[in-house]
């Protein structure tokens, strides 16, 4: 696991491992996330910070288009990195590495994250 990797997360397992559990959560059982933690942190921590990937934009400038290809990142459609939503999750919940963002995609996502933090 390294920064800008795309991973499939087992959301169904995460829902049942919380206290209290969230069995009625309507989210998909599996979803893609982009790892945004620095590599040095990833190597030592049991958790990783990530942002979700969605198939539709939320309409904001912080929803960055990712041109995914099944052969490269496992993303079947053009998808959007939601740069306003951050999650710190146990690395054991990440089930399958799907690929890695291109340099151009990573630069766009990083710029959107920085722009969002400037507003806070």
PDB file of C-alpha atoms in Angstrom:
ATOM      1  CA  UNK A   1       0.000   0.000   0.000  1.00  0.00           C
ATOM      2  CA  UNK A   2       1.406   3.382  -1.064  1.00  0.00           C
ATOM      3  CA  UNK A   3       0.071   6.899  -1.533  1.00  0.00           C
ATOM      4  CA  UNK A   4      -2.237   7.238  -4.581  1.00  0.00           C
ATOM      5  CA  UNK A   5      -3.045   3.525  -4.709  1.00  0.00           C
ATOM      6  CA  UNK A   6      -6.651   2.613  -5.492  1.00  0.00           C
ATOM      7  CA  UNK A   7      -7.981  -0.066  -3.128  1.00  0.00           C
ATOM      8  CA  UNK A   8     -11.213  -1.956  -2.825  1.00  0.00           C
ATOM      9  CA  UNK A   9     -12.623  -1.670   0.681  1.00  0.00           C
ATOM     10  CA  UNK A  10     -14.899  -4.228   2.309  1.00  0.00           C
ATOM     11  CA  UNK A  11     -17.554  -1.821   3.590  1.00  0.00           C
ATOM     12  CA  UNK A  12     -19.818  -4.683   4.611  1.00  0.00           C
ATOM     13  CA  UNK A  13     -17.141  -5.916   7.028  1.00  0.00           C
ATOM     14  CA  UNK A  14     -16.509  -2.392   8.307  1.00  0.00           C
ATOM     15  CA  UNK A  15     -20.193  -1.912   9.100  1.00  0.00           C
ATOM     16  CA  UNK A  16     -20.286  -5.028  11.240  1.00  0.00           C
ATOM     17  CA  UNK A  17     -17.001  -4.327  13.037  1.00  0.00           C
ATOM     18  CA  UNK A  18     -18.093  -0.968  14.501  1.00  0.00           C
ATOM     19  CA  UNK A  19     -19.535  -0.663  17.981  1.00  0.00           C
ATOM     20  CA  UNK A  20     -22.463  -0.464  17.666  1.00  0.00           C
ATOM     21  CA  UNK A  21     -22.598  -2.232  14.316  1.00  0.00           C
ATOM     22  CA  UNK A  22     -24.390  -0.611  11.375  1.00  0.00           C
ATOM     23  CA  UNK A  23     -26.063  -3.551   9.605  1.00  0.00           C
ATOM     24  CA  UNK A  24     -28.756  -1.394   7.983  1.00  0.00           C
ATOM     25  CA  UNK A  25     -26.325   0.968   6.266  1.00  0.00           C
ATOM     26  CA  UNK A  26     -27.412   1.263   2.633  1.00  0.00           C
ATOM     27  CA  UNK A  27     -23.921   1.755   1.181  1.00  0.00           C
ATOM     28  CA  UNK A  28     -22.464  -0.724  -1.272  1.00  0.00           C
ATOM     29  CA  UNK A  29     -20.673  -3.739   0.234  1.00  0.00           C
ATOM     30  CA  UNK A  30     -17.498  -2.914  -1.739  1.00  0.00           C
ATOM     31  CA  UNK A  31     -16.191   0.473  -2.826  1.00  0.00           C
ATOM     32  CA  UNK A  32     -12.984   1.969  -4.214  1.00  0.00           C
ATOM     33  CA  UNK A  33     -10.861   4.412  -2.224  1.00  0.00           C
ATOM     34  CA  UNK A  34      -7.685   6.373  -2.960  1.00  0.00           C
ATOM     35  CA  UNK A  35      -4.962   6.230  -0.313  1.00  0.00           C
ATOM     36  CA  UNK A  36      -3.784   9.763   0.542  1.00  0.00           C
ATOM     37  CA  UNK A  37      -1.597   9.064   3.600  1.00  0.00           C
ATOM     38  CA  UNK A  38       2.117   9.821   3.239  1.00  0.00           C
ATOM     39  CA  UNK A  39       4.150   6.680   2.530  1.00  0.00           C
ATOM     40  CA  UNK A  40       6.164   6.971   5.767  1.00  0.00           C
ATOM     41  CA  UNK A  41       2.908   6.970   7.755  1.00  0.00           C
ATOM     42  CA  UNK A  42       1.481   4.030   5.812  1.00  0.00           C
ATOM     43  CA  UNK A  43       4.555   1.912   6.578  1.00  0.00           C
ATOM     44  CA  UNK A  44       4.269   2.346  10.362  1.00  0.00           C
ATOM     45  CA  UNK A  45       0.564   2.853  11.125  1.00  0.00           C
ATOM     46  CA  UNK A  46      -2.233   0.299  11.314  1.00  0.00           C
ATOM     47  CA  UNK A  47      -4.567   2.747   9.588  1.00  0.00           C
ATOM     48  CA  UNK A  48      -4.604   4.700   6.336  1.00  0.00           C
ATOM     49  CA  UNK A  49      -6.295   7.949   5.343  1.00  0.00           C
ATOM     50  CA  UNK A  50      -8.312   7.677   2.156  1.00  0.00           C
ATOM     51  CA  UNK A  51     -10.938   9.398   0.013  1.00  0.00           C
ATOM     52  CA  UNK A  52     -13.824   7.676  -1.767  1.00  0.00           C
ATOM     53  CA  UNK A  53     -14.283   7.247  -5.498  1.00  0.00           C
ATOM     54  CA  UNK A  54     -17.788   7.747  -6.897  1.00  0.00           C
ATOM     55  CA  UNK A  55     -19.325   7.284 -10.336  1.00  0.00           C
ATOM     56  CA  UNK A  56     -21.082  10.670 -10.223  1.00  0.00           C
ATOM     57  CA  UNK A  57     -19.825  14.136  -9.392  1.00  0.00           C
ATOM     58  CA  UNK A  58     -21.248  16.046  -6.451  1.00  0.00           C
ATOM     59  CA  UNK A  59     -21.062  19.134  -8.666  1.00  0.00           C
ATOM     60  CA  UNK A  60     -18.313  20.855  -6.702  1.00  0.00           C
ATOM     61  CA  UNK A  61     -14.836  21.781  -7.860  1.00  0.00           C
ATOM     62  CA  UNK A  62     -13.540  19.303  -5.265  1.00  0.00           C
ATOM     63  CA  UNK A  63     -14.969  16.318  -7.138  1.00  0.00           C
ATOM     64  CA  UNK A  64     -12.070  15.400  -9.449  1.00  0.00           C
ATOM     65  CA  UNK A  65     -12.624  13.338 -12.596  1.00  0.00           C
ATOM     66  CA  UNK A  66     -10.482  10.211 -12.671  1.00  0.00           C
ATOM     67  CA  UNK A  67     -10.208   8.613 -16.106  1.00  0.00           C
ATOM     68  CA  UNK A  68     -10.072   5.022 -14.966  1.00  0.00           C
ATOM     69  CA  UNK A  69      -9.482   2.060 -17.216  1.00  0.00           C
ATOM     70  CA  UNK A  70     -10.214  -1.506 -16.132  1.00  0.00           C
ATOM     71  CA  UNK A  71      -6.744  -2.673 -17.091  1.00  0.00           C
ATOM     72  CA  UNK A  72      -4.980   0.048 -15.114  1.00  0.00           C
ATOM     73  CA  UNK A  73      -6.872   0.890 -11.927  1.00  0.00           C
ATOM     74  CA  UNK A  74      -9.787  -1.514 -11.898  1.00  0.00           C
ATOM     75  CA  UNK A  75     -12.215   1.373 -12.355  1.00  0.00           C
ATOM     76  CA  UNK A  76     -14.749   0.494 -15.027  1.00  0.00           C
ATOM     77  CA  UNK A  77     -16.196   3.957 -15.618  1.00  0.00           C
ATOM     78  CA  UNK A  78     -14.993   7.507 -15.521  1.00  0.00           C
ATOM     79  CA  UNK A  79     -15.200   8.176 -11.816  1.00  0.00           C
ATOM     80  CA  UNK A  80     -14.728  11.035  -9.397  1.00  0.00           C
ATOM     81  CA  UNK A  81     -12.414  11.341  -6.407  1.00  0.00           C
ATOM     82  CA  UNK A  82     -14.436  13.034  -3.671  1.00  0.00           C
ATOM     83  CA  UNK A  83     -11.767  15.316  -2.206  1.00  0.00           C
ATOM     84  CA  UNK A  84     -13.958  16.635   0.634  1.00  0.00           C
ATOM     85  CA  UNK A  85     -14.525  13.293   2.366  1.00  0.00           C
ATOM     86  CA  UNK A  86     -11.658  11.810   4.376  1.00  0.00           C
ATOM     87  CA  UNK A  87     -11.673   8.520   6.238  1.00  0.00           C
ATOM     88  CA  UNK A  88      -9.105   6.992   8.573  1.00  0.00           C
ATOM     89  CA  UNK A  89      -9.583   3.248   8.312  1.00  0.00           C
ATOM     90  CA  UNK A  90      -7.911   0.087   9.542  1.00  0.00           C
ATOM     91  CA  UNK A  91      -5.679  -1.260   6.781  1.00  0.00           C
ATOM     92  CA  UNK A  92      -7.171  -4.736   7.262  1.00  0.00           C
ATOM     93  CA  UNK A  93     -10.426  -3.508   5.708  1.00  0.00           C
ATOM     94  CA  UNK A  94      -8.698  -2.898   2.370  1.00  0.00           C
ATOM     95  CA  UNK A  95      -9.093  -6.142   0.449  1.00  0.00           C
ATOM     96  CA  UNK A  96      -7.616  -5.704  -3.013  1.00  0.00           C
ATOM     97  CA  UNK A  97      -5.235  -3.246  -4.640  1.00  0.00           C
ATOM     98  CA  UNK A  98      -6.916  -2.186  -7.874  1.00  0.00           C
ATOM     99  CA  UNK A  99      -4.209   0.062  -9.293  1.00  0.00           C
ATOM    100  CA  UNK A 100      -2.481   3.405  -8.904  1.00  0.00           C
ATOM    101  CA  UNK A 101      -3.389   6.917 -10.051  1.00  0.00           C
ATOM    102  CA  UNK A 102      -1.359   8.379 -12.880  1.00  0.00           C
ATOM    103  CA  UNK A 103       0.880  11.331 -12.010  1.00  0.00           C
ATOM    104  CA  UNK A 104      -1.581  13.667 -13.735  1.00  0.00           C
ATOM    105  CA  UNK A 105      -4.550  12.268 -11.773  1.00  0.00           C
ATOM    106  CA  UNK A 106      -2.637  12.398  -8.477  1.00  0.00           C
ATOM    107  CA  UNK A 107      -1.652  16.026  -9.117  1.00  0.00           C
ATOM    108  CA  UNK A 108      -5.311  16.985  -9.761  1.00  0.00           C
ATOM    109  CA  UNK A 109      -6.515  15.211  -6.621  1.00  0.00           C
ATOM    110  CA  UNK A 110      -3.757  16.736  -4.491  1.00  0.00           C
ATOM    111  CA  UNK A 111      -4.558  20.240  -5.784  1.00  0.00           C
ATOM    112  CA  UNK A 112      -8.265  19.787  -4.964  1.00  0.00           C
ATOM    113  CA  UNK A 113      -7.419  18.567  -1.447  1.00  0.00           C
ATOM    114  CA  UNK A 114      -5.193  21.609  -0.836  1.00  0.00           C
ATOM    115  CA  UNK A 115      -7.841  23.983  -2.229  1.00  0.00           C
ATOM    116  CA  UNK A 116     -10.470  22.469   0.053  1.00  0.00           C
ATOM    117  CA  UNK A 117      -8.281  22.827   3.149  1.00  0.00           C
ATOM    118  CA  UNK A 118      -7.652  26.490   2.340  1.00  0.00           C
ATOM    119  CA  UNK A 119     -11.401  27.087   2.732  1.00  0.00           C
ATOM    120  CA  UNK A 120     -11.553  25.645   6.233  1.00  0.00           C
TER     121      UNK A 120
END
